[in-house]
Amino acid sequence: GENVGLHLPTLSVQEGDNSIINCAYSNSASDYFIWYKQESGKGPQFIIDIRSNMDKRQGQRVTVLLNKTVKHLSLQIAATQPGDSAVYFCAEKGSLFSGGYNKLIFGAGTRLAVHP
Amino acid sequence: DARVTQTPRHKVTEMGQEVTMRCQPILGHNTVFWYRQTMMQGLELLAYFRNRAPLDDSGMPKDRFSAEMPDATLATLKIQPSEPRDSAVYFCASGYTGDRRRVQQFFGPGTRLTVL
């Protein structure tokens, strides 16, 4: 897929360091969130999701944190590897007032660049 | 390993020509989404179907774009006539939305469209 490149915020990290990618969401009533990873030339790929009744969820090398008070979502990647280089999107479930519950509302994305 | 498939992967055409993009959703998924991704606009939702019925096509230019789902295994997005500004990567995604709490979407590899 063609990544949004011109105005994407970029996070540069050294291989082996931990990465934290942040996302602010808009709807305080949102109850479901997803992080996607998009590598160059590919479609977005599901990484991890979290429901609003949780504030933390862990996967393999990834952790998602949800702070409903400030409407903030973060993705933590442990021991970042060159293969983690990609654009990361957060998405929140739509609501009655944002097009319906079946939709996902995507953020603009953050580019993660991992340097050896 | 179930996945969403899209054809063609690449399409180059001349302005004014008709373009048809096809998507095969994951078997058992009841919701299909069409997105467009560009450098400037990011990931935009064009339309989506649930149980083959169009639910929302408000993101789609109605005069030249049309989306259909002739059966449960095929979704199509057609542009007629195509224009250079339609050049983008078009993604299809499918999901199961019987559970309103989880609306995870699985993306296909995309069709990269270039209109000359």
mmCIF file of C-alpha atoms in Angstrom:
data_model
loop_
_atom_site.group_PDB
_atom_site.id
_atom_site.type_symbol
_atom_site.label_atom_id
_atom_site.label_comp_id
_atom_site.label_asym_id
_atom_site.label_seq_id
_atom_site.Cartn_x
_atom_site.Cartn_y
_atom_site.Cartn_z
ATOM 1 C CA GLY A 1 0.000 0.000 0.000
ATOM 2 C CA GLU A 2 1.049 3.537 -0.516
ATOM 3 C CA ASN A 3 1.827 4.948 2.894
ATOM 4 C CA VAL A 4 0.881 8.463 3.760
ATOM 5 C CA GLY A 5 4.332 9.989 3.592
ATOM 6 C CA LEU A 6 4.423 13.740 3.312
ATOM 7 C CA HIS A 7 3.054 14.707 6.689
ATOM 8 C CA LEU A 8 3.351 11.581 8.774
ATOM 9 C CA PRO A 9 5.009 11.936 12.153
ATOM 10 C CA THR A 10 8.054 9.709 12.318
ATOM 11 C CA LEU A 11 9.525 7.885 15.257
ATOM 12 C CA SER A 12 13.147 6.843 14.831
ATOM 13 C CA VAL A 13 14.569 4.229 17.177
ATOM 14 C CA GLN A 14 17.636 2.074 17.454
ATOM 15 C CA GLU A 15 17.310 -1.643 17.007
ATOM 16 C CA GLY A 16 16.778 -3.254 20.379
ATOM 17 C CA ASP A 17 15.220 -0.215 22.002
ATOM 18 C CA ASN A 18 11.588 -0.070 23.057
ATOM 19 C CA SER A 19 9.207 1.994 20.918
ATOM 20 C CA ILE A 20 6.125 3.859 22.022
ATOM 21 C CA ILE A 21 3.656 5.075 19.432
ATOM 22 C CA ASN A 22 0.887 7.357 20.608
ATOM 23 C CA CYS A 23 -2.592 8.074 19.365
ATOM 24 C CA ALA A 24 -5.324 10.421 20.487
ATOM 25 C CA TYR A 25 -8.885 9.398 19.711
ATOM 26 C CA SER A 26 -11.900 11.572 19.368
ATOM 27 C CA ASN A 27 -14.957 9.846 20.753
ATOM 28 C CA SER A 28 -15.157 9.387 24.490
ATOM 29 C CA ALA A 29 -17.876 6.762 23.955
ATOM 30 C CA SER A 30 -15.641 4.535 21.821
ATOM 31 C CA ASP A 31 -15.384 1.100 23.355
ATOM 32 C CA TYR A 32 -13.073 -0.764 21.017
ATOM 33 C CA PHE A 33 -9.681 0.091 19.547
ATOM 34 C CA ILE A 34 -7.238 -1.561 17.185
ATOM 35 C CA TRP A 35 -3.640 -1.038 16.145
ATOM 36 C CA TYR A 36 -2.660 -1.836 12.582
ATOM 37 C CA LYS A 37 0.778 -2.103 10.995
ATOM 38 C CA GLN A 38 1.283 -1.284 7.338
ATOM 39 C CA GLU A 39 4.509 -2.237 5.625
ATOM 40 C CA SER A 40 5.481 -0.736 2.316
ATOM 41 C CA GLY A 41 3.509 -2.270 -0.520
ATOM 42 C CA LYS A 42 1.090 -4.132 1.728
ATOM 43 C CA GLY A 43 -2.285 -3.675 3.290
ATOM 44 C CA PRO A 44 -2.747 -2.790 6.969
ATOM 45 C CA GLN A 45 -2.254 -5.788 9.202
ATOM 46 C CA PHE A 46 -3.953 -6.290 12.569
ATOM 47 C CA ILE A 47 -1.575 -6.154 15.524
ATOM 48 C CA ILE A 48 -3.627 -5.980 18.688
ATOM 49 C CA ASP A 49 -6.963 -4.737 19.951
ATOM 50 C CA ILE A 50 -8.386 -3.606 23.264
ATOM 51 C CA ARG A 51 -11.845 -2.998 24.681
ATOM 52 C CA SER A 52 -12.646 -0.030 26.822
ATOM 53 C CA ASN A 53 -13.189 -2.172 29.914
ATOM 54 C CA MET A 54 -9.440 -2.774 29.945
ATOM 55 C CA ASP A 55 -6.539 -0.362 30.276
ATOM 56 C CA LYS A 56 -3.780 -2.680 29.154
ATOM 57 C CA ARG A 57 -3.428 -5.666 26.908
ATOM 58 C CA GLN A 58 -0.292 -7.559 25.980
ATOM 59 C CA GLY A 59 0.642 -9.517 22.917
ATOM 60 C CA GLN A 60 3.888 -10.884 21.656
ATOM 61 C CA ARG A 61 6.388 -8.012 22.111
ATOM 62 C CA VAL A 62 3.539 -5.504 21.919
ATOM 63 C CA THR A 63 1.447 -3.853 24.595
ATOM 64 C CA VAL A 64 -1.479 -1.521 24.097
ATOM 65 C CA LEU A 65 -2.357 0.970 26.810
ATOM 66 C CA LEU A 66 -5.656 2.798 26.965
ATOM 67 C CA ASN A 67 -6.236 5.948 28.986
ATOM 68 C CA LYS A 68 -9.894 6.812 28.696
ATOM 69 C CA THR A 69 -9.582 9.881 30.877
ATOM 70 C CA VAL A 70 -7.512 11.700 28.283
ATOM 71 C CA LYS A 71 -8.670 9.654 25.268
ATOM 72 C CA HIS A 72 -5.200 8.340 24.579
ATOM 73 C CA LEU A 73 -4.002 5.064 23.167
ATOM 74 C CA SER A 74 -0.417 3.864 22.916
ATOM 75 C CA LEU A 75 1.372 0.947 21.362
ATOM 76 C CA GLN A 76 4.564 -0.237 22.964
ATOM 77 C CA ILE A 77 6.931 -2.470 21.034
ATOM 78 C CA ALA A 78 9.617 -4.193 23.029
ATOM 79 C CA ALA A 79 13.089 -4.820 21.614
ATOM 80 C CA THR A 80 12.271 -3.147 18.315
ATOM 81 C CA GLN A 81 13.567 -4.934 15.246
ATOM 82 C CA PRO A 82 14.205 -3.745 11.668
ATOM 83 C CA GLY A 83 11.142 -5.744 10.618
ATOM 84 C CA ASP A 84 9.014 -3.469 12.786
ATOM 85 C CA SER A 85 9.687 -0.562 10.422
ATOM 86 C CA ALA A 86 6.292 0.395 9.041
ATOM 87 C CA VAL A 87 3.444 2.862 9.415
ATOM 88 C CA TYR A 88 1.263 2.224 12.443
ATOM 89 C CA PHE A 89 -2.394 3.215 12.557
ATOM 90 C CA CYS A 90 -4.703 3.328 15.501
ATOM 91 C CA ALA A 91 -8.405 2.891 14.857
ATOM 92 C CA GLU A 92 -11.486 3.319 17.014
ATOM 93 C CA LYS A 93 -14.864 1.774 16.500
ATOM 94 C CA GLY A 94 -17.395 4.108 15.002
ATOM 95 C CA SER A 95 -20.460 5.249 16.840
ATOM 96 C CA LEU A 96 -23.998 6.149 15.997
ATOM 97 C CA PHE A 97 -22.794 9.672 15.331
ATOM 98 C CA SER A 98 -19.698 8.804 13.323
ATOM 99 C CA GLY A 99 -21.157 6.641 10.625
ATOM 100 C CA GLY A 100 -22.224 3.569 12.541
ATOM 101 C CA TYR A 101 -20.903 0.833 14.801
ATOM 102 C CA ASN A 102 -19.611 -1.311 11.955
ATOM 103 C CA LYS A 103 -17.010 1.241 10.913
ATOM 104 C CA LEU A 104 -13.514 1.912 12.108
ATOM 105 C CA ILE A 105 -12.214 5.451 12.309
ATOM 106 C CA PHE A 106 -8.523 5.468 11.428
ATOM 107 C CA GLY A 107 -5.885 7.875 12.635
ATOM 108 C CA ALA A 108 -3.389 9.443 10.265
ATOM 109 C CA GLY A 109 -0.601 7.026 11.166
ATOM 110 C CA THR A 110 2.921 7.183 12.561
ATOM 111 C CA ARG A 111 5.970 6.004 10.680
ATOM 112 C CA LEU A 112 8.372 3.893 12.728
ATOM 113 C CA ALA A 113 11.941 3.809 11.426
ATOM 114 C CA VAL A 114 14.239 1.284 13.067
ATOM 115 C CA HIS A 115 17.968 1.861 12.636
ATOM 116 C CA PRO A 116 20.528 -0.905 13.104
ATOM 117 C CA ASP B 1 -4.558 -19.239 6.376
ATOM 118 C CA ALA B 2 -7.656 -17.289 5.349
ATOM 119 C CA ARG B 3 -7.037 -13.939 3.751
ATOM 120 C CA VAL B 4 -8.703 -11.289 1.655
ATOM 121 C CA THR B 5 -7.700 -11.397 -2.000
ATOM 122 C CA GLN B 6 -7.835 -8.538 -4.467
ATOM 123 C CA THR B 7 -7.391 -8.394 -8.209
ATOM 124 C CA PRO B 8 -5.718 -6.901 -10.068
ATOM 125 C CA ARG B 9 -2.775 -5.943 -7.892
ATOM 126 C CA HIS B 10 -1.749 -3.219 -10.309
ATOM 127 C CA LYS B 11 -3.711 -1.380 -12.953
ATOM 128 C CA VAL B 12 -2.549 1.329 -15.324
ATOM 129 C CA THR B 13 -5.194 2.883 -17.498
ATOM 130 C CA GLU B 14 -5.943 6.003 -19.451
ATOM 131 C CA MET B 15 -8.302 8.729 -18.387
ATOM 132 C CA GLY B 16 -11.864 7.956 -19.381
ATOM 133 C CA GLN B 17 -11.510 4.196 -19.234
ATOM 134 C CA GLU B 18 -13.571 1.963 -16.989
ATOM 135 C CA VAL B 19 -11.796 0.274 -14.114
ATOM 136 C CA THR B 20 -13.138 -2.678 -12.146
ATOM 137 C CA MET B 21 -11.473 -3.909 -8.981
ATOM 138 C CA ARG B 22 -12.448 -7.178 -7.355
ATOM 139 C CA CYS B 23 -12.271 -8.480 -3.843
ATOM 140 C CA GLN B 24 -12.868 -11.893 -2.327
ATOM 141 C CA PRO B 25 -13.583 -11.537 1.395
ATOM 142 C CA ILE B 26 -12.682 -14.119 3.986
ATOM 143 C CA LEU B 27 -15.216 -16.931 4.055
ATOM 144 C CA GLY B 28 -17.713 -16.387 6.844
ATOM 145 C CA HIS B 29 -17.216 -12.644 7.100
ATOM 146 C CA ASN B 30 -20.403 -10.679 6.637
ATOM 147 C CA THR B 31 -19.047 -7.175 6.154
ATOM 148 C CA VAL B 32 -16.901 -5.833 3.319
ATOM 149 C CA PHE B 33 -15.243 -2.416 3.225
ATOM 150 C CA TRP B 34 -13.636 -0.474 0.387
ATOM 151 C CA TYR B 35 -10.905 2.050 1.237
ATOM 152 C CA ARG B 36 -8.733 4.368 -0.806
ATOM 153 C CA GLN B 37 -5.270 5.376 0.324
ATOM 154 C CA THR B 38 -3.311 8.324 -1.038
ATOM 155 C CA MET B 39 -0.320 10.308 0.109
ATOM 156 C CA MET B 40 -2.391 13.353 0.844
ATOM 157 C CA GLN B 41 -5.621 11.931 2.252
ATOM 158 C CA GLY B 42 -4.453 8.813 3.998
ATOM 159 C CA LEU B 43 -6.906 5.960 4.394
ATOM 160 C CA GLU B 44 -10.442 6.917 3.372
ATOM 161 C CA LEU B 45 -13.505 4.716 3.675
ATOM 162 C CA LEU B 46 -15.420 4.700 0.402
ATOM 163 C CA ALA B 47 -18.228 2.230 1.072
ATOM 164 C CA TYR B 48 -19.163 -0.860 2.995
ATOM 165 C CA PHE B 49 -21.602 -3.738 2.805
ATOM 166 C CA ARG B 50 -23.109 -5.931 5.475
ATOM 167 C CA ASN B 51 -24.669 -9.216 4.437
ATOM 168 C CA ARG B 52 -24.195 -8.002 0.836
ATOM 169 C CA ALA B 53 -26.380 -4.944 1.381
ATOM 170 C CA PRO B 54 -24.802 -1.503 0.967
ATOM 171 C CA LEU B 55 -24.836 0.258 4.328
ATOM 172 C CA ASP B 56 -22.817 3.361 3.659
ATOM 173 C CA ASP B 57 -21.332 4.759 0.486
ATOM 174 C CA SER B 58 -21.112 8.354 1.593
ATOM 175 C CA GLY B 59 -17.356 8.414 1.043
ATOM 176 C CA MET B 60 -17.666 7.547 -2.602
ATOM 177 C CA PRO B 61 -18.047 9.995 -5.520
ATOM 178 C CA LYS B 62 -21.461 8.888 -6.747
ATOM 179 C CA ASP B 63 -21.158 10.128 -10.285
ATOM 180 C CA ARG B 64 -18.329 7.814 -11.270
ATOM 181 C CA PHE B 65 -17.888 5.187 -8.559
ATOM 182 C CA SER B 66 -20.090 2.206 -7.901
ATOM 183 C CA ALA B 67 -19.723 -0.694 -5.502
ATOM 184 C CA GLU B 68 -21.576 -3.962 -5.612
ATOM 185 C CA MET B 69 -21.564 -7.344 -3.989
ATOM 186 C CA PRO B 70 -23.137 -9.793 -6.455
ATOM 187 C CA ASP B 71 -22.554 -12.717 -4.097
ATOM 188 C CA ALA B 72 -20.970 -13.478 -0.745
ATOM 189 C CA THR B 73 -17.610 -14.294 -2.310
ATOM 190 C CA LEU B 74 -17.197 -11.255 -4.541
ATOM 191 C CA ALA B 75 -17.229 -7.511 -4.052
ATOM 192 C CA THR B 76 -16.521 -5.092 -6.885
ATOM 193 C CA LEU B 77 -15.578 -1.439 -7.078
ATOM 194 C CA LYS B 78 -16.005 0.211 -10.434
ATOM 195 C CA ILE B 79 -14.871 3.600 -11.685
ATOM 196 C CA GLN B 80 -16.385 4.904 -14.902
ATOM 197 C CA PRO B 81 -14.975 7.101 -16.320
ATOM 198 C CA SER B 82 -11.652 7.113 -14.501
ATOM 199 C CA GLU B 83 -9.694 10.307 -13.916
ATOM 200 C CA PRO B 84 -6.060 10.957 -12.951
ATOM 201 C CA ARG B 85 -7.154 12.041 -9.463
ATOM 202 C CA ASP B 86 -8.455 8.506 -8.883
ATOM 203 C CA SER B 87 -4.868 7.240 -8.840
ATOM 204 C CA ALA B 88 -4.419 5.600 -5.443
ATOM 205 C CA VAL B 89 -4.219 2.247 -3.733
ATOM 206 C CA TYR B 90 -7.636 0.716 -3.170
ATOM 207 C CA PHE B 91 -8.029 -1.699 -0.298
ATOM 208 C CA CYS B 92 -10.758 -4.140 0.428
ATOM 209 C CA ALA B 93 -11.245 -5.347 3.992
ATOM 210 C CA SER B 94 -13.633 -7.875 5.459
ATOM 211 C CA GLY B 95 -14.846 -8.591 8.936
ATOM 212 C CA TYR B 96 -17.599 -10.101 11.013
ATOM 213 C CA THR B 97 -19.834 -7.569 12.684
ATOM 214 C CA GLY B 98 -22.292 -9.799 14.475
ATOM 215 C CA ASP B 99 -20.552 -8.819 17.685
ATOM 216 C CA ARG B 100 -20.836 -5.060 17.997
ATOM 217 C CA ARG B 101 -18.043 -5.020 20.503
ATOM 218 C CA ARG B 102 -15.437 -6.193 18.022
ATOM 219 C CA VAL B 103 -15.222 -4.899 14.480
ATOM 220 C CA GLN B 104 -11.799 -6.146 13.511
ATOM 221 C CA GLN B 105 -11.179 -5.757 9.799
ATOM 222 C CA PHE B 106 -8.797 -7.841 7.723
ATOM 223 C CA PHE B 107 -7.262 -6.050 4.772
ATOM 224 C CA GLY B 108 -6.357 -7.328 1.345
ATOM 225 C CA PRO B 109 -3.085 -6.470 -0.395
ATOM 226 C CA GLY B 110 -4.645 -3.621 -2.368
ATOM 227 C CA THR B 111 -4.970 -2.626 -6.005
ATOM 228 C CA ARG B 112 -2.577 0.106 -7.071
ATOM 229 C CA LEU B 113 -4.397 2.170 -9.683
ATOM 230 C CA THR B 114 -2.655 4.649 -11.960
ATOM 231 C CA VAL B 115 -4.789 6.736 -14.294
ATOM 232 C CA LEU B 116 -2.772 8.542 -16.956
#
